[in-house]
Short mmCIF file of C-alpha atoms and ligand atoms in Angstrom, two decimals:
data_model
loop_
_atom_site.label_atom_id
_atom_site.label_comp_id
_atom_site.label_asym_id
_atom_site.label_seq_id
_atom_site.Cartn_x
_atom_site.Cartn_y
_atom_site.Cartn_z
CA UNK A 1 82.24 138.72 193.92
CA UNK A 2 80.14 139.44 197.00
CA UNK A 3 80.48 142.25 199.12
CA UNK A 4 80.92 140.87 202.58
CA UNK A 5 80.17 136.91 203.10
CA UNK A 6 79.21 136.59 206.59
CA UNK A 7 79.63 132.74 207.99
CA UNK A 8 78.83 130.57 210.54
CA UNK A 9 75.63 128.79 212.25
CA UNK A 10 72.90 130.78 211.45
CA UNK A 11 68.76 130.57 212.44
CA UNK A 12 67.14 130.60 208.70
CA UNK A 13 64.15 129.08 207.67
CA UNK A 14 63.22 127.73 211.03
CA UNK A 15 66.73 125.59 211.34
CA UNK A 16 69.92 126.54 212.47
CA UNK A 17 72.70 125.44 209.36
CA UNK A 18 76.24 126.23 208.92
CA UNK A 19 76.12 128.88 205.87
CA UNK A 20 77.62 132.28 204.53
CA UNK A 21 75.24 135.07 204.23
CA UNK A 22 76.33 137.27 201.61
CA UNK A 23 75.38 140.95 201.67
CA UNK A 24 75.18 143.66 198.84
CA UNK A 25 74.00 147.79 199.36
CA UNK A 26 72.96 146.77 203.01
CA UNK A 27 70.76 143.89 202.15
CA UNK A 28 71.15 139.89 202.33
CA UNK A 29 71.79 138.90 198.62
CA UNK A 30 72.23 134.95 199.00
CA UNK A 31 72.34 132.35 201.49
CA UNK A 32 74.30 129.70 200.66
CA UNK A 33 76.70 126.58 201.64
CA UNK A 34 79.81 128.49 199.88
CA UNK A 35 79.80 131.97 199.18
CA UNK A 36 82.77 134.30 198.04
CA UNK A 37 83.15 137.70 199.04
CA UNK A 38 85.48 140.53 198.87
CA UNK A 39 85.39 140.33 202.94
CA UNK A 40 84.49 137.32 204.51
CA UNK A 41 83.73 137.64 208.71
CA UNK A 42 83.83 133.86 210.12
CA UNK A 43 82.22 133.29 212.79
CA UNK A 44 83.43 129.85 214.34
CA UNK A 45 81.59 129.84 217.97
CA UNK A 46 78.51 130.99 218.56
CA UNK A 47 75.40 131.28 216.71
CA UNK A 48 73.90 134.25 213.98
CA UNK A 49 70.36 135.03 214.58
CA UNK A 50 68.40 138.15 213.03
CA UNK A 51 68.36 141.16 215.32
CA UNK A 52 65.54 142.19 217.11
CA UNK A 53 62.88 144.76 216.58
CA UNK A 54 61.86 146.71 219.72
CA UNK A 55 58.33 148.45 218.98
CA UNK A 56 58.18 149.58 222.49
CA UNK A 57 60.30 152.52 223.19
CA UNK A 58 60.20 155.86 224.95
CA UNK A 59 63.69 157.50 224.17
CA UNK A 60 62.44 161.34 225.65
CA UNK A 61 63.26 162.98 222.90
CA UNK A 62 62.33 165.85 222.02
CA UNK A 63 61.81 167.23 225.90
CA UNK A 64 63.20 165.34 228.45
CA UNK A 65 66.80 164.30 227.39
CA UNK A 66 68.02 164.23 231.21
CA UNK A 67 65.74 160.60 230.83
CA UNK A 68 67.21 159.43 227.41
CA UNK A 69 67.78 160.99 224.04
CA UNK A 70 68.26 158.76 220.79
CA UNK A 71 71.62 158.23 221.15
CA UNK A 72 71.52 157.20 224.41
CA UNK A 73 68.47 155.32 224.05
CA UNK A 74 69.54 153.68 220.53
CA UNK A 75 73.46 152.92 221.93
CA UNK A 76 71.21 150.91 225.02
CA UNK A 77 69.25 149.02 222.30
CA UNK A 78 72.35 147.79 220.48
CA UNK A 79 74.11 146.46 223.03
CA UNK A 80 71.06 144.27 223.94
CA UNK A 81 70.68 143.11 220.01
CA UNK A 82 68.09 145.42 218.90
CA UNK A 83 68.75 146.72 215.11
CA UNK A 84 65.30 148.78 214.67
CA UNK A 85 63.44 150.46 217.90
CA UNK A 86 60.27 152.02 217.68
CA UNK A 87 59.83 154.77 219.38
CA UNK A 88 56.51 155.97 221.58
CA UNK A 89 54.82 160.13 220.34
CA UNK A 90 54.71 161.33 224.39
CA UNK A 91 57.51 163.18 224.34
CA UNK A 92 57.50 167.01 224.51
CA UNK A 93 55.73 168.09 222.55
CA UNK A 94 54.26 165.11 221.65
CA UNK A 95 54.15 163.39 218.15
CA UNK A 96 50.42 163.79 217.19
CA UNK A 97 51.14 166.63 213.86
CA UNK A 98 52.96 165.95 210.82
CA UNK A 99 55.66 168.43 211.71
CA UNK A 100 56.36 167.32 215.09
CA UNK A 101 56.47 163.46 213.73
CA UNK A 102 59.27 165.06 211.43
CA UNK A 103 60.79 166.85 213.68
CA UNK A 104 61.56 163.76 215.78
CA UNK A 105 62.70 161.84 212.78
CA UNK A 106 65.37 164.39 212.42
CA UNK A 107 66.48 164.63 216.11
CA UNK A 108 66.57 160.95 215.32
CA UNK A 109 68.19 160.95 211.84
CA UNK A 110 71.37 162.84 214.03
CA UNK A 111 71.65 160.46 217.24
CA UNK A 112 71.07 157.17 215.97
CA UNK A 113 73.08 154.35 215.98
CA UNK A 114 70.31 151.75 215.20
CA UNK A 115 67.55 152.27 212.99
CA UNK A 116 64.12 153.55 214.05
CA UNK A 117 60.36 154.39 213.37
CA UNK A 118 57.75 156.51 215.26
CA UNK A 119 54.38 156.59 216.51
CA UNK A 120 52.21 159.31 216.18
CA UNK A 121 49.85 159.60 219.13
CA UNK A 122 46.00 159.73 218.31
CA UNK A 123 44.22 162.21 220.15
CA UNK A 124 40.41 163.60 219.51
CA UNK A 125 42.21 166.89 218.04
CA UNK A 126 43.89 165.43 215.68
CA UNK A 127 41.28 162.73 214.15
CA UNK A 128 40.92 164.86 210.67
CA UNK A 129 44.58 164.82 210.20
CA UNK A 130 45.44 161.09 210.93
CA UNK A 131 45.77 160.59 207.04
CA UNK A 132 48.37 163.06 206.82
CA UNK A 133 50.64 161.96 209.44
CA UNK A 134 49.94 158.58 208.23
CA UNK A 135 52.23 159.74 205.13
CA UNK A 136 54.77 160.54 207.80
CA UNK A 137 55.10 157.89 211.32
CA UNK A 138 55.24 154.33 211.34
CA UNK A 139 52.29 153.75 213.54
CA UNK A 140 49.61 155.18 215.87
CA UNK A 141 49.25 154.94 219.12
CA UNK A 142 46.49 155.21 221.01
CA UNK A 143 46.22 155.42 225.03
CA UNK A 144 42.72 154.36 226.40
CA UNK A 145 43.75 155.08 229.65
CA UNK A 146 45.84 157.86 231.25
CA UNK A 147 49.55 157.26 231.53
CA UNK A 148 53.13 159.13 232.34
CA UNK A 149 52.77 162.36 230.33
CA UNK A 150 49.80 161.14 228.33
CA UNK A 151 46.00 161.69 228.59
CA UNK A 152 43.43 159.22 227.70
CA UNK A 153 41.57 158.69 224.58
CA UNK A 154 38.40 158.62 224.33
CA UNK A 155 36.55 154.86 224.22
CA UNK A 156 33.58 156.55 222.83
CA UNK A 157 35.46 157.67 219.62
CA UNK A 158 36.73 154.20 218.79
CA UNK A 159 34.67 153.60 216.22
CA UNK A 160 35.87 157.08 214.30
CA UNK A 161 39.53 155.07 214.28
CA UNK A 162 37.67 151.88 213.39
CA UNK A 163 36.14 153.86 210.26
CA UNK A 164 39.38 155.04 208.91
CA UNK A 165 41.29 153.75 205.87
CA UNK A 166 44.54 153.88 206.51
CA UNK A 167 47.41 151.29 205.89
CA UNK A 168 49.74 151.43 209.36
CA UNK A 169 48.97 149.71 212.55
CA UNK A 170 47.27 151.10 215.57
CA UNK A 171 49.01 150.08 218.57
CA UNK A 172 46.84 150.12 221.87
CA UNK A 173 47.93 151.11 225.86
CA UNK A 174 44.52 148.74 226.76
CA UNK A 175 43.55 150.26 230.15
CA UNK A 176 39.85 151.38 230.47
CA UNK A 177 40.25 155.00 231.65
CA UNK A 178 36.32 154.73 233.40
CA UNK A 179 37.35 151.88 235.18
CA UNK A 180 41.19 153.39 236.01
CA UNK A 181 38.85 156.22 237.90
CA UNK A 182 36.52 153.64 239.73
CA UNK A 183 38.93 152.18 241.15
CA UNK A 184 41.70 154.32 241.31
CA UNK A 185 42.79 154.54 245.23
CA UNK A 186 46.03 156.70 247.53
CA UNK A 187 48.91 154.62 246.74
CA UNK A 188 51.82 154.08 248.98
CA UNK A 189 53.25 150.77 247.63
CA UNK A 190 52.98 148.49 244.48
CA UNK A 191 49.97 146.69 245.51
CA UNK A 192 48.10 149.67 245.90
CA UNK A 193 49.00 150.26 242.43
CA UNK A 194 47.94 146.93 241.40
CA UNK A 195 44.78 147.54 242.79
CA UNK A 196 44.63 151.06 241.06
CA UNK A 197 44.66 149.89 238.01
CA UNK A 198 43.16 146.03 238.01
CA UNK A 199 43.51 143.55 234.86
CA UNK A 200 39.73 143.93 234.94
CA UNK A 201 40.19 147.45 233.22
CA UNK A 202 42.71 145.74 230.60
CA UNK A 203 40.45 143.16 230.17
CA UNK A 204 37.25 145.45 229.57
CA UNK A 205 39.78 148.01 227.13
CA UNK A 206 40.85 144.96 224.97
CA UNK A 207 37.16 143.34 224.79
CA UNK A 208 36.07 147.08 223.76
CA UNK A 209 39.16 147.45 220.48
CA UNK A 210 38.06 143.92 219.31
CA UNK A 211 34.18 144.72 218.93
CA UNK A 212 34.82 147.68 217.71
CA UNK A 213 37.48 146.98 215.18
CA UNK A 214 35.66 143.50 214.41
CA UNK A 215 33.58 145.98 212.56
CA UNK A 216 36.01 147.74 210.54
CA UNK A 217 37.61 146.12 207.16
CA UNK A 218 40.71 148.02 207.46
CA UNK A 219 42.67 148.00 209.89
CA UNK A 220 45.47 145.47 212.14
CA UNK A 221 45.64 146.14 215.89
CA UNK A 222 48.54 145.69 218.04
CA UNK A 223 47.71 145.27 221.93
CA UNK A 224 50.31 146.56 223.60
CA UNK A 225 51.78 144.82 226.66
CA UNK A 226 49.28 142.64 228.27
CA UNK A 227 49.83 142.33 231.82
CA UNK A 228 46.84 139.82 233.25
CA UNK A 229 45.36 136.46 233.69
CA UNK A 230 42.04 138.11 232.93
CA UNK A 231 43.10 139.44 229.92
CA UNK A 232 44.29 136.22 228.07
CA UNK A 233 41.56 134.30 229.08
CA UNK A 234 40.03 136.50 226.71
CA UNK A 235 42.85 136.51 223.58
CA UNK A 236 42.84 132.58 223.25
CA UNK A 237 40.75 132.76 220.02
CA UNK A 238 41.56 136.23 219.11
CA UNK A 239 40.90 136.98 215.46
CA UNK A 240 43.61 137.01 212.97
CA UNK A 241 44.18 140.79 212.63
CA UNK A 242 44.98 141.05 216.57
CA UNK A 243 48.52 141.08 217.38
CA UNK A 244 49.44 140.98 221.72
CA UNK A 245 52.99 142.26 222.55
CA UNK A 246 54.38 141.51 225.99
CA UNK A 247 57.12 142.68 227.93
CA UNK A 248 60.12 141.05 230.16
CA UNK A 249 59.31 143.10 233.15
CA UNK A 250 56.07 141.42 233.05
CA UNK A 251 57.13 137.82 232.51
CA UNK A 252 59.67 138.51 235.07
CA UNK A 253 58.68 140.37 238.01
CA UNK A 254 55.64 140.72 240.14
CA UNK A 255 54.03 142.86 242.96
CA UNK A 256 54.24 140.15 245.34
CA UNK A 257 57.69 139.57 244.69
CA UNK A 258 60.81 140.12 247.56
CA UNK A 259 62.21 142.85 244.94
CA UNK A 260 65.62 144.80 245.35
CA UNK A 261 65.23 148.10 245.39
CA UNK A 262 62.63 150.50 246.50
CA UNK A 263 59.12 149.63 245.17
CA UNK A 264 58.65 153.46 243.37
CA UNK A 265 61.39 151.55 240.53
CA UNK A 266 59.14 149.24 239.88
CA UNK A 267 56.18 151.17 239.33
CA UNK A 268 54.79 150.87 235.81
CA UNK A 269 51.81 150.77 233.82
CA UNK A 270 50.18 148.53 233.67
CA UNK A 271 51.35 147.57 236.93
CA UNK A 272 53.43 144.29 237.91
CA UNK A 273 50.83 142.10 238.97
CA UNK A 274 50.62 138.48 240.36
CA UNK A 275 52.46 135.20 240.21
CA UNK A 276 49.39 133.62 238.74
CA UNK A 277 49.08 136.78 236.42
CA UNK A 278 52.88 136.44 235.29
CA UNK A 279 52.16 132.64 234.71
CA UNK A 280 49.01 133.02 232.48
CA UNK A 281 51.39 135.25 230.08
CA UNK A 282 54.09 132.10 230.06
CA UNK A 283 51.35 129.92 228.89
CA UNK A 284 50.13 132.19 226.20
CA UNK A 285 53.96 132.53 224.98
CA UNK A 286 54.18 128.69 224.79
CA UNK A 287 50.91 128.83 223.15
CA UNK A 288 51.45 131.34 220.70
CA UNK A 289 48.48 133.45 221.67
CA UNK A 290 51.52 136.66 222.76
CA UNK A 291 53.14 137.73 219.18
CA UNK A 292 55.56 139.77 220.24
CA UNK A 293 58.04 140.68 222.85
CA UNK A 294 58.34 144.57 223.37
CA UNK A 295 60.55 146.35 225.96
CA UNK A 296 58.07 149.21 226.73
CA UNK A 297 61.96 150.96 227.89
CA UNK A 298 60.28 153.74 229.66
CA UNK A 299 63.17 155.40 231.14
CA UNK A 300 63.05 158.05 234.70
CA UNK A 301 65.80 159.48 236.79
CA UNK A 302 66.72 158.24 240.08
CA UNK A 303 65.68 161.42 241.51
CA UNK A 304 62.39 160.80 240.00
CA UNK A 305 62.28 157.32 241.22
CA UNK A 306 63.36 158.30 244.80
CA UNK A 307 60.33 160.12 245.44
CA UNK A 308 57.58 158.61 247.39
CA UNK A 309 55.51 156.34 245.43
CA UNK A 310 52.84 158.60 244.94
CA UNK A 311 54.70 161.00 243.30
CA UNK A 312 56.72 158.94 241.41
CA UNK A 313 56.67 158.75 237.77
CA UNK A 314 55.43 155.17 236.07
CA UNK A 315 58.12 153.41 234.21
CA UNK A 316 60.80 150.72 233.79
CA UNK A 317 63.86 150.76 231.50
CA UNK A 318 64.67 147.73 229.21
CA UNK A 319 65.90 148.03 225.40
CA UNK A 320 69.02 146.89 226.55
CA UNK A 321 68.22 143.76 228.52
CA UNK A 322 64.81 142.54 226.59
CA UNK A 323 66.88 139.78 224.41
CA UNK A 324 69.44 139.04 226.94
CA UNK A 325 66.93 138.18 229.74
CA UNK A 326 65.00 136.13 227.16
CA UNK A 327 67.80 134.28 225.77
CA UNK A 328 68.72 132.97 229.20
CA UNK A 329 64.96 132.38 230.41
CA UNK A 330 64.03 130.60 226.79
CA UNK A 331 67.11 128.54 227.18
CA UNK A 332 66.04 127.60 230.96
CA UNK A 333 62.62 127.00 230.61
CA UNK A 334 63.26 124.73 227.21
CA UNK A 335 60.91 126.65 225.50
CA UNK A 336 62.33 126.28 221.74
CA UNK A 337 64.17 128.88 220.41
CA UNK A 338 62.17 129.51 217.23
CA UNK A 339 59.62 130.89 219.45
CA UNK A 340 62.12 133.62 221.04
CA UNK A 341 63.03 134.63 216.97
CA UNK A 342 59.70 134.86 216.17
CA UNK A 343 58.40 136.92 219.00
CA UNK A 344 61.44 139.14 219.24
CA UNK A 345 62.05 139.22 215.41
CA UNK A 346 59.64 137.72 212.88
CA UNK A 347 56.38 138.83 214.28
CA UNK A 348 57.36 142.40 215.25
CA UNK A 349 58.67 143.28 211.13
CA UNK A 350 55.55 141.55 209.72
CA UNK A 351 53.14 143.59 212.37
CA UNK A 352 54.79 146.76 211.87
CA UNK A 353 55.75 145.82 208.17
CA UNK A 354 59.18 146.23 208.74
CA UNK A 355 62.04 144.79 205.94
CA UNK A 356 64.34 142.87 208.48
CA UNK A 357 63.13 140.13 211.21
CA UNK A 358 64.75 137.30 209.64
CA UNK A 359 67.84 136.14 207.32
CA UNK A 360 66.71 135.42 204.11
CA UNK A 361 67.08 137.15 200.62
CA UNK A 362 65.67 140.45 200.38
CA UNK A 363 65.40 141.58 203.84
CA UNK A 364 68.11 144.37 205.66
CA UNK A 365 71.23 142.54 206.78
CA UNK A 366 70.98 143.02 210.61
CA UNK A 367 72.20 139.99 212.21
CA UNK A 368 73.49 139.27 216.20
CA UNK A 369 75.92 136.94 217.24
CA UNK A 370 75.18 134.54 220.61
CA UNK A 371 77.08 132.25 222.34
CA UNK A 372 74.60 130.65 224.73
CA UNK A 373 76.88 129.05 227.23
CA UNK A 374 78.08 132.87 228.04
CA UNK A 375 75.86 133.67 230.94
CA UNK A 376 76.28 136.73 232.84
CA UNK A 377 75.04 138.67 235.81
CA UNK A 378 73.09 141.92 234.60
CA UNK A 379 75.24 145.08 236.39
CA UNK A 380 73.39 148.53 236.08
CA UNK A 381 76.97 150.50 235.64
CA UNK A 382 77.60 147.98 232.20
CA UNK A 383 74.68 149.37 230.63
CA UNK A 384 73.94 152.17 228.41
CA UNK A 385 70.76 154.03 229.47
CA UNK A 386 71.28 157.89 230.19
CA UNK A 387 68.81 156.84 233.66
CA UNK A 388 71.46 154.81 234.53
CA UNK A 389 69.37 152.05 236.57
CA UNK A 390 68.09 148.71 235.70
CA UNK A 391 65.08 146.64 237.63
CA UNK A 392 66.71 143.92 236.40
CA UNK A 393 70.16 144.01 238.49
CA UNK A 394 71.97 140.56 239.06
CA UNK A 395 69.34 138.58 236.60
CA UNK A 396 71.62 136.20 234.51
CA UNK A 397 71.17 137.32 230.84
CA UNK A 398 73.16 136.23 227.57
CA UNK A 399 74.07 139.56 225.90
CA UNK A 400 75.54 139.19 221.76
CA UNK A 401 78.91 139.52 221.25
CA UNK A 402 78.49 141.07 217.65
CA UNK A 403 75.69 143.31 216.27
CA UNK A 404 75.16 144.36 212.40
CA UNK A 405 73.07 146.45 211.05
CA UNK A 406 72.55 146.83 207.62
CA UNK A 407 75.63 144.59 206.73
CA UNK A 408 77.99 146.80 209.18
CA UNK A 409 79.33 145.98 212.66
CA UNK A 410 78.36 148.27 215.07
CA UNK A 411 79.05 146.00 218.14
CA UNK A 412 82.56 144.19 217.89
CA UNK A 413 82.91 141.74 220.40
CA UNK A 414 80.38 143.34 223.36
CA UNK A 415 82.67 147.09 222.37
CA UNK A 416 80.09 149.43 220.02
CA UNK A 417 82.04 150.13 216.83
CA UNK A 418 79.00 152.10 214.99
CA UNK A 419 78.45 155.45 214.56
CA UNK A 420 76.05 157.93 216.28
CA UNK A 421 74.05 159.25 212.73
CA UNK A 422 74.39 155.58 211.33
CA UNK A 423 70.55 154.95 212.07
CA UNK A 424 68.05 155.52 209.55
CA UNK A 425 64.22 155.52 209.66
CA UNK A 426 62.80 152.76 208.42
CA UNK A 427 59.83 152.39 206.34
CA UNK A 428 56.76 150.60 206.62
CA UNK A 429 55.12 149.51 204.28
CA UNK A 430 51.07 149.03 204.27
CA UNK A 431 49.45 147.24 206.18
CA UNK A 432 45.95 146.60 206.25
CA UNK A 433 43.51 143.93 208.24
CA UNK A 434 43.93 141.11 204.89
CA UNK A 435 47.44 141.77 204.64
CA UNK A 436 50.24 139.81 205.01
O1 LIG B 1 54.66 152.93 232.88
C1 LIG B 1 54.57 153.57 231.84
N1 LIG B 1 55.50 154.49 231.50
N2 LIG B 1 53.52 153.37 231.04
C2 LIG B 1 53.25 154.17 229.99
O2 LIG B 1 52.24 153.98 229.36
C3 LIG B 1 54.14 155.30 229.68
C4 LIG B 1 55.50 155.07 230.21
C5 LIG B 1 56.38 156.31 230.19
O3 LIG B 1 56.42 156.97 229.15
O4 LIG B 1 57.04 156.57 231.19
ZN1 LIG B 2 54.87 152.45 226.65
#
């Protein structure tokens, strides 16, 4: 007999069907019309879908815990039906050696309560090394323009990445530092920032990874939240070894916007931008040109925050509310969805070779329960971030009721049952420009 049969409607192969998902040693063993198992969880409202996978996370640890800190961070992302976060190397000190990636995974390995990878950061210091810590983190990331507690890369040493054999993903902040500079002006509100930092420099950073990389015969890129009109224009044909992640705060909220709080929250790079902006990246979602949906949960204090815009750190918070926005918008816009699983699920465990993303045979047993009709109001003091603010306050979202991970409950009915320590690093496994 099986392990644990879990039943009810469930999202596999592209079509929701009433089924029992059995699991065995953490992984889905069968999926089938009858299944018997030793425990059997019925689900009789609502519908299973896979769990997400957030590659977009800045959790603060090690360094600035009064932000976040894994189990903070990781406790945010389960409540919002994320089984698998990756998190972001500019922390202090950042993740760019092989002992500080490890470090991190053991900070991690403590505080958990989801599963995780890392990013090492790619800097011009640590070029000869990239091999080693390839052995080591999940993915690289690589900032071509300045952001919060990160320096730029250098465009000019593109090619030295392009030239590389190595089998994990580089994952691209696509801001063209030169152009950041030429334009950069005193900012006292978000349009300023806007302005600061124009989709013109995205669009010149992106056009800049896919010559050079169009070149190499290794590697996958990920582009990591593309924020303009400008931009997508120029990702409509993109090649097959480009992925494009988005985010919610993105497809949600612009500069021009009558927003709710004080404009410093909503500073972020790259910046909020325009309706017209906002709309392109709704088209490329229905289009299937955007791959995957990524929080970029970049977590600050209020006191931070409350400082004058200037001076204020960039970032927005959102592990917790990426699914639960997106369930309500997909659902309101009538955009099918398959599309939702596949940006929030499928696309991000294939990109990042990750073994869960979907139910089916094989794969990690991480599974959220939805009922779709339960709408509520998004309230900053119900969520789980240490910053303990939300730009999203009073959006109507549709939060799971019931989150596994690896075959065990860790949210029972919308109260966390799991265990800090539960969360495990996950591997990935190669990846390279032909593969999958
Ligand atoms: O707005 C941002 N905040 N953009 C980044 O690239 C980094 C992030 C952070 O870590 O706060
Ligand atoms: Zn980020």
């Amino acid at each position: 007999m099986i392990e644990k049969v879990i039943e009810g409607k469930a999202y596999v192969d592209g079509a929701f069907i009433e089924c029992c998902i059995g699991v065995e040693e953490e992984r889905i063993v069968a999926v089938k019309k009858v299944l018997k198992g030793e425990e059997t969880i019925r689900f009789k409202k609502g519908l299973i879908l896979p769990a997400a996978i957030d590659v977009h996370v800045h959790f603060r640890e090690p360094g600035f815990p009064q932000k976040e800190d894994f189990s903070t961070g990781t406790k945010a992302a389960a409540f919002g039906g994320v089984s698998c976060v990756l998190d972001m190397p500019n922390t202090k000190p950042p993740t760019t050696t092989s002992a500080s990636c490890r470090d991190k995974i053991s900070i991690a390995e403590r505080k958990a309560y989801i599963d995780f990878g890392i990013y090492a950061g790619v800097t011009k210091e640590n070029l000869e090394q990239l091999c080693d810590i390839s052995k080591v983190a999940s993915a690289f990331k690589v900032y071509l323009g300045g952001s919060t507690n990160t320096e730029a890369f250098n465009m000019d040493l593109l090619n030295v990445l392009a030239s590389k054999t190595l089998e994990k993903v580089f994952a691209f902040h696509a801001e063209d530092e030169k152009c950041l500079s030429m334009n950069r002006i005193k900012e006292n509100n978000l349009r300023d920032h806007a302005i600061s930092r124009p989709g013109e420099c995205e669009k010149k950073a992106v056009k800049e990874i896919l010559r050079v990389f169009s070149t190499s015969t290794n590697h996958r890129v990920h582009i990591c939240h593309v924020s303009s009109a400008a931009t997508m224009s120029d990702l409509t044909n993109k090649p097959e070894w480009v992925t494009v992640g988005v985010t919610p705060h993105h497809l949600l909220l612009t500069s021009k916007d009558n927003l709710t709080f004080k404009e410093t929250y909503y500073k972020v790079n790259p910046p909020l931008r325009s309706p017209v902006d906002r709309d392109s990246l709704w088209d490329a979602i229905i289009k299937g040109t955007i791959d995957v949906l990524e929080s970029d949960h970049a977590p600050h204090t209020v006191e931070e925050k409350e400082q004058e815009f200037e001076k204020a750190p960039s970032g927005i918070p959102g592990t917790e509310t990426m699914l639960p926005l997106m369930l309500y918008q997909f659902i309101k816009r009538d955009i099918p969805l398959s599309r939702l699983i596949s940006l929030a699920c499928e696309k991000p465990a294939e990109t990042f070779g990750i073994n869960k993303g979907k139910i089916e045979q094989g794969r990690d047993a991480d599974f959220i329960v939805v009922d779709l009709k339960s709408i509520i109001s998004i309230k900053s003091e119900e969520l789980h971030s240490r910053c303990g603010w939300t730009p999203f306050e009073g959006f109507p979202a549709v939060f799971p009721k019931d989150v596994f991970v690896r075959g065990e409950r860790i949210i029972e009915s919308r109260e966390l049952v799991g265990e800090r320590g539960f969360g495990r690093f996950v591997e990935s496994e190669g990846l390279s420009k032909e593969s999958p």
